[in-house]
């Protein structure tokens, strides 16, 4: 399973990438919204994990909305400390508050994967 991680803080990004790789995930990482959207266009990820506040003109809410246009079932996990923007999570997503332990992201991805595989009903 591939995870697209969008996080501008290099230290947090490094810790989360390491935890995800240790859990057996293939990780693609981006440090801003523009980079993330380039990856989304290529449909390289099974899960999107994005910080909400990012440098540049594209925030985590916009990344998820744009990625969902081409992949409506894409599971999304938002990481946020404080965001001046009004929250607008995509349906079926999760929000994790910063600071968080990287294992919390691994657990959420597993849960989202199980939900995606569960038969409807």
C-alpha positions as a Markdown table, in Angstrom:
| # | Residue | x | y | z |
|---|---|---|---|---|
| 1 | Unk | 0.0 | 0.0 | 0.0 |
| 2 | Unk | 1.3 | 3.5 | -0.9 |
| 3 | Unk | 0.9 | 6.5 | 1.3 |
| 4 | Unk | 1.3 | 10.1 | 0.1 |
| 5 | Unk | 2.5 | 12.2 | 3.1 |
| 6 | Unk | 2.4 | 16.0 | 2.9 |
| 7 | Unk | 4.2 | 17.7 | 5.7 |
| 8 | Unk | 6.3 | 20.8 | 5.6 |
| 9 | Unk | 8.2 | 20.2 | 8.8 |
| 10 | Unk | 11.3 | 18.1 | 7.9 |
| 11 | Unk | 11.6 | 16.5 | 11.3 |
| 12 | Unk | 7.9 | 15.5 | 11.6 |
| 13 | Unk | 8.0 | 14.2 | 8.0 |
| 14 | Unk | 11.1 | 12.1 | 8.7 |
| 15 | Unk | 9.6 | 10.5 | 11.8 |
| 16 | Unk | 6.3 | 9.7 | 10.1 |
| 17 | Unk | 8.0 | 8.4 | 6.9 |
| 18 | Unk | 10.2 | 6.1 | 9.1 |
| 19 | Unk | 7.2 | 4.8 | 11.1 |
| 20 | Unk | 5.2 | 4.1 | 7.9 |
| 21 | Unk | 8.1 | 2.3 | 6.2 |
| 22 | Unk | 8.7 | 0.3 | 9.3 |
| 23 | Unk | 5.0 | -0.8 | 9.1 |
| 24 | Unk | 5.5 | -1.9 | 5.6 |
| 25 | Unk | 4.0 | 1.0 | 3.6 |
| 26 | Unk | 5.5 | 2.5 | 0.5 |
| 27 | Unk | 5.8 | 6.2 | 1.2 |
| 28 | Unk | 5.9 | 9.2 | -1.2 |
| 29 | Unk | 6.4 | 12.5 | 0.6 |
| 30 | Unk | 5.9 | 16.1 | -0.4 |
| 31 | Unk | 6.7 | 19.3 | 1.6 |
| 32 | Unk | 4.0 | 21.6 | 0.0 |
| 33 | Unk | 0.7 | 21.5 | -1.7 |
| 34 | Unk | 2.0 | 22.0 | -5.2 |
| 35 | Unk | 4.3 | 19.0 | -4.9 |
| 36 | Unk | 1.4 | 16.9 | -3.4 |
| 37 | Unk | -0.9 | 17.8 | -6.3 |
| 38 | Unk | 1.7 | 16.7 | -8.8 |
| 39 | Unk | 1.7 | 13.3 | -7.1 |
| 40 | Unk | -2.1 | 13.1 | -6.9 |
| 41 | Unk | -2.3 | 13.6 | -10.7 |
| 42 | Unk | -0.3 | 10.5 | -11.1 |
| 43 | Unk | -2.6 | 8.4 | -8.8 |
| 44 | Unk | 0.4 | 7.0 | -6.9 |
| 45 | Unk | -1.1 | 6.7 | -3.4 |
| 46 | Unk | -3.7 | 4.5 | -1.7 |
| 47 | Unk | -3.9 | 6.9 | 1.3 |
| 48 | Unk | -3.3 | 10.6 | 1.7 |
| 49 | Unk | -1.9 | 12.0 | 5.0 |
| 50 | Unk | -1.7 | 15.7 | 4.9 |
| 51 | Unk | -0.8 | 18.6 | 7.2 |
| 52 | Unk | -3.5 | 21.3 | 7.0 |
| 53 | Unk | -1.2 | 24.3 | 7.2 |
| 54 | Unk | 1.4 | 24.3 | 4.4 |
| 55 | Unk | 3.6 | 26.9 | 2.8 |
| 56 | Unk | 2.4 | 28.3 | -0.5 |
| 57 | Unk | -1.1 | 28.8 | -1.8 |
| 58 | Unk | -2.5 | 25.3 | -1.3 |
| 59 | Unk | -3.5 | 23.9 | 2.1 |
| 60 | Unk | -4.3 | 20.4 | 3.2 |
| 61 | Unk | -8.0 | 20.8 | 2.7 |
| 62 | Unk | -7.5 | 21.8 | -0.9 |
| 63 | Unk | -5.1 | 18.9 | -1.6 |
| 64 | Unk | -7.7 | 16.4 | -0.3 |
| 65 | Unk | -10.5 | 18.0 | -2.4 |
| 66 | Unk | -8.4 | 18.0 | -5.5 |
| 67 | Unk | -7.1 | 14.4 | -5.1 |
| 68 | Unk | -10.7 | 13.2 | -4.4 |
| 69 | Unk | -11.8 | 14.7 | -7.8 |
| 70 | Unk | -9.8 | 12.0 | -9.6 |
| 71 | Unk | -10.0 | 9.3 | -6.8 |
| 72 | Unk | -13.3 | 9.7 | -4.9 |
| 73 | Unk | -12.6 | 6.8 | -2.6 |
| 74 | Unk | -9.1 | 8.0 | -1.5 |
| 75 | Unk | -8.8 | 7.7 | 2.3 |
| 76 | Unk | -7.6 | 11.0 | 3.8 |
| 77 | Unk | -6.0 | 11.7 | 7.2 |
| 78 | Unk | -5.5 | 15.4 | 8.2 |
| 79 | Unk | -2.9 | 16.4 | 10.7 |
| 80 | Unk | -3.5 | 19.8 | 12.3 |
| 81 | Unk | -2.3 | 21.9 | 15.2 |
| 82 | Unk | -4.0 | 25.2 | 14.5 |
| 83 | Unk | -5.5 | 26.2 | 11.2 |
| 84 | Unk | -7.0 | 29.7 | 10.6 |
| 85 | Unk | -9.0 | 28.2 | 7.7 |
| 86 | Unk | -12.4 | 26.8 | 8.4 |
| 87 | Unk | -12.2 | 23.0 | 8.6 |
| 88 | Unk | -13.7 | 21.3 | 5.6 |
| 89 | Unk | -12.7 | 17.6 | 5.7 |
| 90 | Unk | -13.7 | 15.3 | 2.8 |
| 91 | Unk | -16.3 | 12.6 | 3.8 |
| 92 | Unk | -14.9 | 9.6 | 5.5 |
| 93 | Unk | -11.6 | 11.2 | 6.4 |
| 94 | Unk | -9.9 | 11.4 | 9.8 |
| 95 | Unk | -8.3 | 14.3 | 11.7 |
| 96 | Unk | -5.3 | 13.8 | 14.1 |
| 97 | Unk | -4.3 | 16.7 | 16.4 |
| 98 | Unk | -0.6 | 17.7 | 16.5 |
| 99 | Unk | 1.5 | 16.8 | 18.3 |
| 100 | Unk | 0.9 | 13.1 | 17.6 |
| 101 | Unk | 2.9 | 10.0 | 17.8 |
| 102 | Unk | 3.8 | 8.6 | 14.3 |
| 103 | Unk | 2.3 | 5.2 | 15.4 |
| 104 | Unk | -1.1 | 7.0 | 15.6 |
| 105 | Unk | -0.9 | 7.6 | 11.8 |
| 106 | Unk | 0.0 | 4.0 | 11.2 |
| 107 | Unk | -3.0 | 2.9 | 13.3 |
| 108 | Unk | -5.4 | 5.2 | 11.4 |
| 109 | Unk | -4.2 | 4.0 | 8.0 |
| 110 | Unk | -4.8 | 0.4 | 9.1 |
| 111 | Unk | -8.3 | 1.3 | 10.3 |
| 112 | Unk | -9.1 | 3.1 | 7.0 |
| 113 | Unk | -7.8 | 0.1 | 5.0 |
| 114 | Unk | -10.0 | -2.2 | 7.0 |
| 115 | Unk | -13.1 | 0.0 | 6.4 |
| 116 | Unk | -12.3 | 0.2 | 2.7 |
| 117 | Unk | -12.1 | -3.6 | 2.5 |
| 118 | Unk | -15.2 | -4.2 | 4.7 |
| 119 | Unk | -18.4 | -5.2 | 2.7 |
| 120 | Unk | -21.0 | -2.5 | 2.7 |
| 121 | Unk | -23.9 | -3.0 | 5.1 |
